[in-house]
Coordinates of C-alpha atoms in Angstrom, one line a residue:
X1 CA 0.0 0.0 0.0
X2 CA 2.8 2.4 0.9
X3 CA 4.5 1.7 -2.4
X4 CA 1.3 2.5 -4.3
X5 CA 0.7 5.8 -2.4
X6 CA 4.2 6.8 -3.0
X7 CA 3.9 6.1 -6.6
X8 CA 0.6 8.0 -6.8
X9 CA 2.1 11.0 -5.0
X10 CA 5.0 11.0 -7.3
X11 CA 2.6 11.7 -10.1
X12 CA 0.1 14.0 -8.4
X13 CA 2.5 16.4 -6.6
X14 CA 4.5 17.5 -9.7
X15 CA 1.2 18.0 -11.5
X16 CA -0.2 20.1 -8.6
X17 CA 2.9 22.1 -8.3
X18 CA 2.9 22.8 -12.0
X19 CA -0.8 23.9 -11.9
X20 CA -0.1 26.1 -8.9
X21 CA 2.8 27.7 -10.8
X22 CA 0.6 28.4 -13.8
X23 CA -2.1 29.9 -11.5
X24 CA 0.6 32.2 -9.9
X25 CA 1.7 33.3 -13.3
X26 CA -1.8 34.1 -14.4
X27 CA -2.4 36.1 -11.2
X28 CA 0.8 38.0 -11.7
X29 CA -0.1 38.7 -15.3
X30 CA -3.5 40.1 -14.2
X31 CA -1.9 42.2 -11.5
X32 CA 0.7 43.5 -14.0
X33 CA -2.1 44.5 -16.5
X34 CA -4.0 46.2 -13.7
X35 CA -0.9 48.1 -12.5
X36 CA -0.2 49.2 -16.1
X37 CA -3.7 50.5 -16.5
X38 CA -3.7 52.3 -13.1
X39 CA -0.3 53.7 -14.1
X40 CA -1.6 55.0 -17.4
X41 CA -4.6 56.4 -15.6
X42 CA -2.4 58.2 -13.1
X43 CA -0.2 59.6 -15.8
X44 CA -3.2 60.8 -17.8
X45 CA -4.7 62.3 -14.7
X46 CA -1.5 64.1 -13.7
X47 CA -1.1 65.5 -17.2
X48 CA -4.7 66.7 -17.2
X49 CA -4.3 68.4 -13.8
X50 CA -1.4 70.4 -15.2
X51 CA -3.4 71.4 -18.2
X52 CA -6.3 72.5 -16.0
X53 CA -4.1 74.9 -14.0
X54 CA -5.3 77.7 -16.2
X55 CA -8.8 77.3 -14.7
X56 CA -9.6 78.5 -11.2
X57 CA -10.0 75.6 -8.7
X58 CA -12.4 76.2 -5.8
X59 CA -11.4 74.6 -2.4
X60 CA -12.1 70.8 -2.4
X61 CA -13.5 68.7 0.4
X62 CA -10.3 66.5 0.3
X63 CA -7.9 64.9 -2.3
X64 CA -10.1 61.8 -2.6
X65 CA -13.6 63.3 -2.9
X66 CA -12.7 66.6 -4.6
X67 CA -15.8 68.7 -5.0
X68 CA -18.1 65.7 -4.8
X69 CA -21.2 66.5 -2.7
X70 CA -20.6 70.2 -2.3
X71 CA -23.3 71.3 -4.8
X72 CA -26.7 69.9 -3.9
X73 CA -30.0 69.9 -5.7
X74 CA -31.6 72.3 -3.2
X75 CA -32.3 76.0 -2.8
X76 CA -29.0 76.2 -0.9
X77 CA -27.3 74.5 -3.8
X78 CA -28.4 77.1 -6.2
X79 CA -27.3 79.8 -3.8
X80 CA -23.9 78.1 -3.7
X81 CA -23.8 78.4 -7.5
X82 CA -24.5 82.1 -7.2
X83 CA -21.5 82.5 -4.9
X84 CA -19.3 80.4 -7.2
X85 CA -20.2 82.6 -10.2
X86 CA -19.6 85.8 -8.2
X87 CA -16.2 84.5 -7.1
X88 CA -14.8 83.0 -10.3
X89 CA -16.7 85.1 -12.9
X90 CA -16.3 83.0 -16.0
X91 CA -15.2 79.3 -15.3
X92 CA -13.7 76.9 -12.8
X93 CA -12.4 73.3 -12.7
X94 CA -14.6 70.9 -10.7
X95 CA -13.4 67.4 -9.5
X96 CA -15.9 64.6 -8.9
X97 CA -13.7 62.2 -7.0
X98 CA -10.0 61.7 -7.8
X99 CA -10.2 61.1 -11.5
X100 CA -13.5 62.7 -12.9
X101 CA -13.2 66.3 -13.9
X102 CA -15.6 69.0 -15.2
X103 CA -15.0 72.4 -16.5
X104 CA -17.9 74.7 -15.3
X105 CA -18.6 77.6 -17.7
X106 CA -20.8 80.5 -16.8
X107 CA -19.8 83.4 -19.0
X108 CA -21.0 84.2 -22.6
X109 CA -17.4 84.6 -23.8
X110 CA -16.6 81.0 -22.6
X111 CA -19.8 79.2 -23.5
X112 CA -20.1 80.7 -27.0
X113 CA -17.2 78.9 -28.6
X114 CA -18.5 75.6 -27.2
X115 CA -22.0 76.1 -28.3
X116 CA -21.0 77.2 -31.8
X117 CA -18.6 74.3 -32.3
X118 CA -19.6 71.7 -34.9
X119 CA -21.8 68.9 -33.6
X120 CA -19.3 66.4 -35.1
X121 CA -16.8 67.3 -32.3
X122 CA -19.1 68.1 -29.3
X123 CA -20.5 64.9 -27.9
X124 CA -23.0 64.5 -25.0
X125 CA -21.4 63.1 -21.9
X126 CA -22.8 59.7 -20.6
X127 CA -22.4 60.6 -16.9
X128 CA -26.0 61.8 -16.7
X129 CA -27.4 61.4 -20.2
X130 CA -26.6 57.7 -20.2
X131 CA -29.3 57.2 -17.6
X132 CA -31.9 58.4 -20.1
X133 CA -30.7 56.1 -23.0
X134 CA -32.9 53.0 -22.1
X135 CA -35.9 55.3 -22.3
X136 CA -35.0 57.7 -25.2
X137 CA -32.7 55.6 -27.3
X138 CA -30.9 57.4 -30.1
X139 CA -33.2 60.4 -30.3
X140 CA -31.9 63.9 -31.0
X141 CA -31.2 64.6 -27.3
X142 CA -28.7 61.7 -26.9
X143 CA -27.4 61.0 -30.4
X144 CA -24.1 62.3 -31.9
X145 CA -22.2 62.6 -35.1
X146 CA -23.8 61.8 -38.5
X147 CA -26.7 60.0 -36.9
X148 CA -27.7 63.2 -35.1
X149 CA -27.1 65.4 -38.2
X150 CA -29.3 63.2 -40.4
X151 CA -32.1 63.2 -37.8
X152 CA -31.9 66.9 -37.3
X153 CA -32.4 67.5 -41.0
X154 CA -35.3 65.1 -41.1
X155 CA -37.1 66.6 -38.0
X156 CA -36.7 70.3 -38.8
X157 CA -39.8 70.4 -41.0
X158 CA -41.9 69.3 -38.0
X159 CA -41.4 72.7 -36.5
X160 CA -42.0 74.8 -39.6
X161 CA -44.3 77.8 -39.1
X162 CA -47.1 76.3 -41.2
X163 CA -47.3 73.2 -38.9
X164 CA -46.8 75.3 -35.8
X165 CA -50.1 77.1 -36.7
X166 CA -51.9 73.8 -36.3
X167 CA -50.3 73.3 -32.9
X168 CA -51.4 76.7 -31.7
X169 CA -55.1 75.6 -32.1
X170 CA -54.3 72.7 -29.8
X171 CA -52.6 75.0 -27.2
X172 CA -55.8 77.1 -27.1
X173 CA -58.0 74.1 -26.6
X174 CA -55.9 72.5 -23.9
X175 CA -55.7 75.9 -22.0
X176 CA -59.5 76.2 -22.3
X177 CA -59.9 72.8 -20.7
X178 CA -57.6 73.8 -17.9
X179 CA -59.3 77.1 -17.2
X180 CA -62.7 75.5 -17.2
X181 CA -61.5 73.2 -14.5
X182 CA -60.0 76.1 -12.6
X183 CA -63.3 78.0 -12.6
X184 CA -65.1 74.8 -11.4
X185 CA -62.7 74.3 -8.6
X186 CA -62.9 78.0 -7.5
X187 CA -66.7 77.7 -7.4
X188 CA -66.2 74.6 -5.2
X189 CA -64.0 76.7 -2.8
X190 CA -60.6 75.5 -4.1
X191 CA -59.1 78.8 -5.2
X192 CA -55.5 77.9 -4.4
X193 CA -53.8 75.4 -6.8
X194 CA -50.3 73.9 -7.4
X195 CA -49.4 75.4 -10.8
X196 CA -46.8 72.6 -11.6
X197 CA -49.4 69.9 -11.2
X198 CA -52.1 71.7 -13.2
X199 CA -49.9 73.0 -16.0
X200 CA -47.9 69.8 -16.4
X201 CA -51.2 68.0 -17.1
X202 CA -52.2 70.7 -19.6
X203 CA -48.8 70.6 -21.5
X204 CA -49.0 66.8 -21.6
X205 CA -52.5 67.0 -23.0
X206 CA -51.2 69.4 -25.7
X207 CA -48.1 67.3 -26.5
X208 CA -50.0 64.0 -26.9
X209 CA -52.3 65.7 -29.3
X210 CA -49.5 67.4 -31.2
X211 CA -47.3 64.3 -31.3
X212 CA -49.8 61.5 -31.8
X213 CA -53.2 63.2 -32.5
X214 CA -54.1 61.3 -29.3
X215 CA -56.9 62.7 -27.0
X216 CA -55.8 61.6 -23.6
X217 CA -58.3 63.5 -21.5
X218 CA -55.5 63.5 -18.9
X219 CA -56.5 66.8 -17.3
X220 CA -59.6 65.1 -16.0
X221 CA -58.8 61.4 -15.7
X222 CA -55.6 59.4 -14.8
X223 CA -53.5 58.0 -17.6
X224 CA -51.2 55.0 -17.4
X225 CA -48.9 56.4 -20.0
X226 CA -48.5 59.8 -18.2
X227 CA -48.0 58.0 -14.9
X228 CA -45.2 56.1 -16.5
X229 CA -43.5 59.3 -17.8
X230 CA -43.7 60.9 -14.4
X231 CA -42.2 57.8 -12.8
X232 CA -39.3 57.7 -15.3
X233 CA -38.5 61.3 -14.7
X234 CA -38.5 60.8 -10.9
X235 CA -36.3 57.6 -11.1
X236 CA -33.7 59.3 -13.4
X237 CA -33.2 62.1 -10.8
X238 CA -33.1 59.6 -7.9
X239 CA -30.4 57.5 -9.7
X240 CA -28.3 60.6 -10.4
X241 CA -28.1 61.3 -6.6
X242 CA -27.1 57.7 -5.6
X243 CA -23.5 57.0 -6.7
X244 CA -23.8 53.2 -6.4
X245 CA -26.8 53.3 -8.8
X246 CA -24.5 54.7 -11.5
X247 CA -23.3 51.2 -11.9
X248 CA -25.7 49.5 -14.4
X249 CA -25.0 46.0 -13.1
X250 CA -26.3 47.0 -9.6
X251 CA -29.0 49.4 -10.6
X252 CA -30.9 46.9 -12.8
X253 CA -31.1 44.5 -9.8
X254 CA -32.6 47.1 -7.5
X255 CA -36.3 47.7 -7.0
X256 CA -35.9 51.2 -8.6
X257 CA -34.2 49.6 -11.6
X258 CA -37.0 47.1 -12.1
X259 CA -39.6 49.9 -11.8
X260 CA -37.6 51.9 -14.4
X261 CA -37.7 48.9 -16.8
X262 CA -41.5 48.4 -16.3
X263 CA -42.2 52.1 -16.9
X264 CA -39.9 52.1 -20.0
X265 CA -41.7 49.1 -21.4
X266 CA -45.1 50.8 -20.9
X267 CA -44.0 54.0 -22.7
X268 CA -42.4 52.1 -25.5
X269 CA -45.4 49.9 -26.1
X270 CA -47.6 53.0 -26.3
X271 CA -45.4 54.7 -28.8
X272 CA -44.7 51.6 -30.9
X273 CA -48.4 50.8 -31.2
X274 CA -49.2 54.3 -32.5
X275 CA -46.3 54.2 -35.0
X276 CA -47.2 50.8 -36.4
X277 CA -50.8 51.7 -36.8
X278 CA -50.0 55.0 -38.5
X279 CA -47.5 53.4 -40.8
X280 CA -50.0 50.7 -41.7
X281 CA -52.7 53.3 -42.5
X282 CA -50.2 55.3 -44.6
X283 CA -49.3 52.2 -46.6
X284 CA -52.9 51.5 -47.3
X285 CA -53.4 55.0 -48.7
X286 CA -50.5 54.7 -51.3
X287 CA -48.1 52.2 -52.8
X288 CA -44.6 52.2 -51.1
X289 CA -42.9 53.4 -54.3
X290 CA -45.2 56.4 -54.4
X291 CA -44.6 57.5 -50.9
X292 CA -41.5 59.7 -51.5
X293 CA -43.2 61.4 -54.5
X294 CA -46.5 62.1 -52.7
X295 CA -45.2 62.9 -49.2
X296 CA -45.1 66.6 -49.9
X297 CA -48.7 66.6 -51.1
X298 CA -50.0 64.8 -47.9
X299 CA -51.5 67.1 -45.3
X300 CA -49.4 66.9 -42.2
X301 CA -51.3 66.8 -39.0
X302 CA -48.9 65.9 -36.2
X303 CA -45.3 65.0 -35.3
X304 CA -45.7 61.3 -36.2
X305 CA -46.8 62.3 -39.7
X306 CA -43.6 64.3 -40.3
X307 CA -41.4 61.5 -39.0
X308 CA -43.2 58.9 -41.2
X309 CA -43.0 61.0 -44.3
X310 CA -39.5 62.4 -44.0
X311 CA -36.9 61.3 -46.5
X312 CA -33.2 62.1 -46.7
X313 CA -31.3 63.0 -49.8
X314 CA -31.1 59.3 -50.8
X315 CA -34.9 58.8 -50.4
X316 CA -34.5 56.8 -47.2
X317 CA -36.9 57.4 -44.3
X318 CA -36.7 56.6 -40.6
X319 CA -37.2 53.1 -39.2
X320 CA -40.0 52.4 -36.7
X321 CA -37.4 52.2 -33.9
X322 CA -35.9 55.6 -34.9
X323 CA -39.4 57.2 -35.0
X324 CA -40.2 55.7 -31.6
X325 CA -37.0 57.2 -30.1
X326 CA -37.7 60.7 -31.6
X327 CA -41.3 60.6 -30.4
X328 CA -40.3 59.5 -26.9
X329 CA -37.7 62.3 -26.8
X330 CA -40.2 64.9 -27.9
X331 CA -42.6 63.8 -25.2
X332 CA -39.8 63.9 -22.6
X333 CA -38.4 67.3 -23.6
X334 CA -41.7 69.0 -24.5
X335 CA -43.9 68.9 -21.5
X336 CA -42.1 69.5 -18.2
X337 CA -39.9 72.2 -19.6
X338 CA -42.7 74.4 -20.9
X339 CA -44.8 73.6 -17.8
X340 CA -41.9 74.8 -15.6
X341 CA -41.5 78.0 -17.6
X342 CA -45.2 78.9 -17.5
X343 CA -45.4 78.1 -13.8
X344 CA -42.5 80.3 -12.8
X345 CA -43.7 83.1 -15.1
X346 CA -47.1 83.1 -13.3
X347 CA -45.4 82.9 -9.9
X348 CA -43.2 85.9 -10.6
X349 CA -46.1 87.9 -12.0
X350 CA -48.1 87.0 -8.9
X351 CA -45.2 88.3 -6.7
X352 CA -45.1 91.5 -8.8
X353 CA -48.6 92.7 -9.5
X354 CA -47.4 95.8 -11.3
X355 CA -45.8 93.7 -14.0
X356 CA -48.9 91.4 -14.0
X357 CA -51.2 94.4 -14.6
X358 CA -49.0 95.7 -17.3
X359 CA -48.9 92.3 -19.1
X360 CA -52.7 92.0 -18.7
X361 CA -53.2 95.4 -20.2
X362 CA -51.2 94.4 -23.3
X363 CA -53.3 91.2 -23.6
X364 CA -56.6 93.0 -23.1
X365 CA -55.6 95.6 -25.8
X366 CA -54.4 92.9 -28.2
X367 CA -57.6 90.8 -27.9
X368 CA -60.2 93.5 -27.4
X369 CA -63.1 92.7 -29.6
X370 CA -61.5 89.5 -30.9
X371 CA -61.9 85.9 -30.3
X372 CA -59.9 85.0 -27.2
X373 CA -58.0 82.3 -29.0
X374 CA -54.5 83.6 -29.5
X375 CA -52.7 83.4 -32.9
X376 CA -49.0 83.8 -34.0
X377 CA -47.6 86.6 -36.2
X378 CA -44.9 85.8 -38.7
X379 CA -42.6 88.3 -38.3
X380 CA -12.3 79.0 -27.1
X381 CA -11.2 76.0 -27.8
X382 CA -11.9 73.7 -24.8
X383 CA -9.3 71.3 -23.6
X384 CA -10.0 67.8 -24.9
X385 CA -10.6 64.9 -22.5
X386 CA -12.7 66.9 -20.1
X387 CA -16.4 67.3 -19.7
X388 CA -17.6 70.9 -20.2
X389 CA -20.7 71.9 -18.2
X390 CA -22.4 74.9 -19.8
X391 CA -24.0 76.3 -16.7
X392 CA -27.1 78.1 -18.1
X393 CA -28.2 79.0 -14.6
X394 CA -24.8 80.4 -13.7
X395 CA -24.6 82.4 -17.0
X396 CA -28.1 83.8 -16.4
X397 CA -27.2 84.8 -12.8
X398 CA -23.7 86.1 -13.6
X399 CA -23.5 89.6 -12.0
X400 CA -20.8 90.6 -14.5
X401 CA -23.5 90.3 -17.2
X402 CA -26.7 90.8 -15.3
X403 CA -26.6 93.5 -12.6
X404 CA -28.6 92.5 -9.6
X405 CA -29.5 89.1 -11.0
X406 CA -31.7 88.2 -8.0
X407 CA -34.1 91.0 -8.8
X408 CA -37.1 90.2 -11.1
X409 CA -36.9 92.8 -13.8
X410 CA -38.5 92.0 -17.2
X411 CA -37.3 95.3 -18.5
X412 CA -33.8 93.9 -18.8
X413 CA -34.8 92.6 -22.2
X414 CA -36.0 95.9 -23.6
X415 CA -34.0 96.7 -26.8
X416 CA -32.7 99.8 -25.1
X417 CA -31.4 97.8 -22.1
X418 CA -30.0 95.0 -24.2
X419 CA -27.5 97.1 -26.2
X420 CA -23.9 95.8 -26.0
X421 CA -25.0 92.5 -24.3
X422 CA -23.6 89.3 -25.7
X423 CA -25.9 87.3 -27.9
X424 CA -25.0 84.3 -25.6
X425 CA -25.8 86.0 -22.3
X426 CA -29.3 84.5 -22.4
X427 CA -29.6 81.0 -23.8
X428 CA -32.6 79.3 -22.4
X429 CA -32.8 77.1 -25.5
X430 CA -29.0 76.7 -25.9
X431 CA -27.5 78.0 -29.1
X432 CA -25.5 77.0 -32.2
X433 CA -26.0 73.8 -34.2
X434 CA -27.4 71.8 -31.2
X435 CA -29.8 74.4 -30.0
X436 CA -33.3 73.3 -29.0
X437 CA -35.2 72.3 -32.2
X438 CA -38.5 72.9 -30.4
X439 CA -37.9 76.4 -29.1
X440 CA -40.6 78.0 -31.4
X441 CA -43.0 75.3 -30.3
X442 CA -42.3 76.0 -26.6
X443 CA -42.4 79.8 -27.0
X444 CA -45.7 79.6 -28.8
X445 CA -47.2 77.4 -26.2
X446 CA -46.0 79.6 -23.3
X447 CA -47.3 82.8 -24.9
X448 CA -50.7 81.3 -25.6
X449 CA -51.1 79.9 -22.1
X450 CA -49.8 82.9 -20.2
X451 CA -51.8 85.4 -22.3
X452 CA -55.1 83.5 -21.8
X453 CA -54.4 82.9 -18.1
X454 CA -53.9 86.6 -17.5
X455 CA -56.9 87.5 -19.6
X456 CA -59.1 85.2 -17.5
X457 CA -57.5 85.2 -14.0
X458 CA -55.7 87.3 -11.5
X459 CA -53.0 85.4 -9.7
X460 CA -51.6 86.0 -6.2
X461 CA -49.0 83.9 -4.2
X462 CA -50.0 81.6 -1.4
X463 CA -46.5 81.6 0.2
X464 CA -44.2 84.5 0.7
X465 CA -41.2 82.3 0.1
X466 CA -40.7 79.4 -2.2
X467 CA -37.7 77.1 -2.1
X468 CA -36.4 76.1 -5.6
X469 CA -35.7 72.5 -6.4
X470 CA -33.4 71.9 -9.4
X471 CA -34.1 68.5 -10.9
X472 CA -34.5 67.7 -14.6
X473 CA -36.2 71.0 -14.7
X474 CA -36.5 73.8 -12.0
X475 CA -39.3 72.8 -9.7
X476 CA -40.3 74.1 -6.3
X477 CA -40.3 72.1 -3.0
X478 CA -43.9 71.2 -2.0
X479 CA -45.2 72.7 -5.3
X480 CA -45.8 76.2 -6.6
X481 CA -49.2 77.3 -5.2
X482 CA -51.1 80.4 -6.5
X483 CA -54.5 81.8 -5.6
X484 CA -56.8 82.3 -8.5
X485 CA -59.4 85.1 -9.0
X486 CA -61.5 84.6 -12.2
X487 CA -61.9 87.7 -14.3
X488 CA -63.7 86.4 -17.4
X489 CA -65.3 82.9 -17.7
X490 CA -63.6 80.8 -20.4
X491 CA -65.2 80.9 -23.8
X492 CA -67.5 77.9 -24.5

């Protein structure tokens, strides 16, 4: 027996020793690769730090965290941005941890070269925008390069003035519905309402009609689709604030990640169903080879029509998946943004009754003796390898450009008071080749809603102080509540 064991061991031990040696070599090779990558990362970081010395660097928390956690999405966070802009005037470097750097820009002279740069060399960063990709796909907001350029050309006709006129009729109708509800609530004793809640439903109602010709009736009844959009917006903001959730592998295994997937699936089903039905109806009306020749003759009624009928220079259109991504992007970008703008306009006019009365007088004079449905008149090279944050809030509150930026003063925009001011001092819709394609759409909707609201109601604030809440848009903590006093009942 001893001889046999000895003979067995004489074969097993050398084999085990050899295997252990191979394993050690593999471990050493992996460690060597990791060390080389860390070394390259450190060298790149050290080189980048030297290049960034031309930018001011505010005090950090420490060498490891950098500026991580200093700026928060609160009223105090916005006040910190105000102080940052006052101190550094035009720009500063910002470090999120030991290796992640931003260049914060808040002066027209610095943001202009970046905004005017070709779209082929300015790419959207994935740090935040990547969280939206499972929802919005390769729509205009998130795409880059030639894909973006082609889609921009194909979507531009959707915002032509002739089509915008059709949308204005929808804005009027949606606003009428909202005002009728307000009058009913006031009669029932509810004369103080959260403008964000009310106006967001109204803009969603308008957008669903403009995008899909879909009557949602969402201002009166709940909608599963709209609930899903609200949930997606909330979950994106929550994910941004939790560093561990930035890791996809972990996030999709959390309850929040599963909720995001379910809401995404619901929104995508809704959009895909409409696109497929509309394409099928279009194919029934005309033979496929006739589509490109007759597309110009077809009466366009909504955003989906434009997407289905658009053709590039080679005669190729958009796929169903591309149309779905653009429609989802339009729905995401087009309702909360305008709702926020309208809500804050009404809030500031409520705080400043003299400006409110002046605006109302202009509306009364314009619409005197007319139908109350409004109409439209026709009338630096940045260092590569770093993320550049165009701080629109910081630029709009830069005291070097806007004296007393905390004071509400609409007269700043009078032609006489705007002389000598940079064309990039006020960029609510960005600027350059990647400016907001829907800015005329948004401005038309805001003008219609604000004008009709001032015509029919007087607004006063419920609270003397409101705390701002910067999320995907600028909201208010606990809502933005205004008291309503009807002037003229809405037109039947």
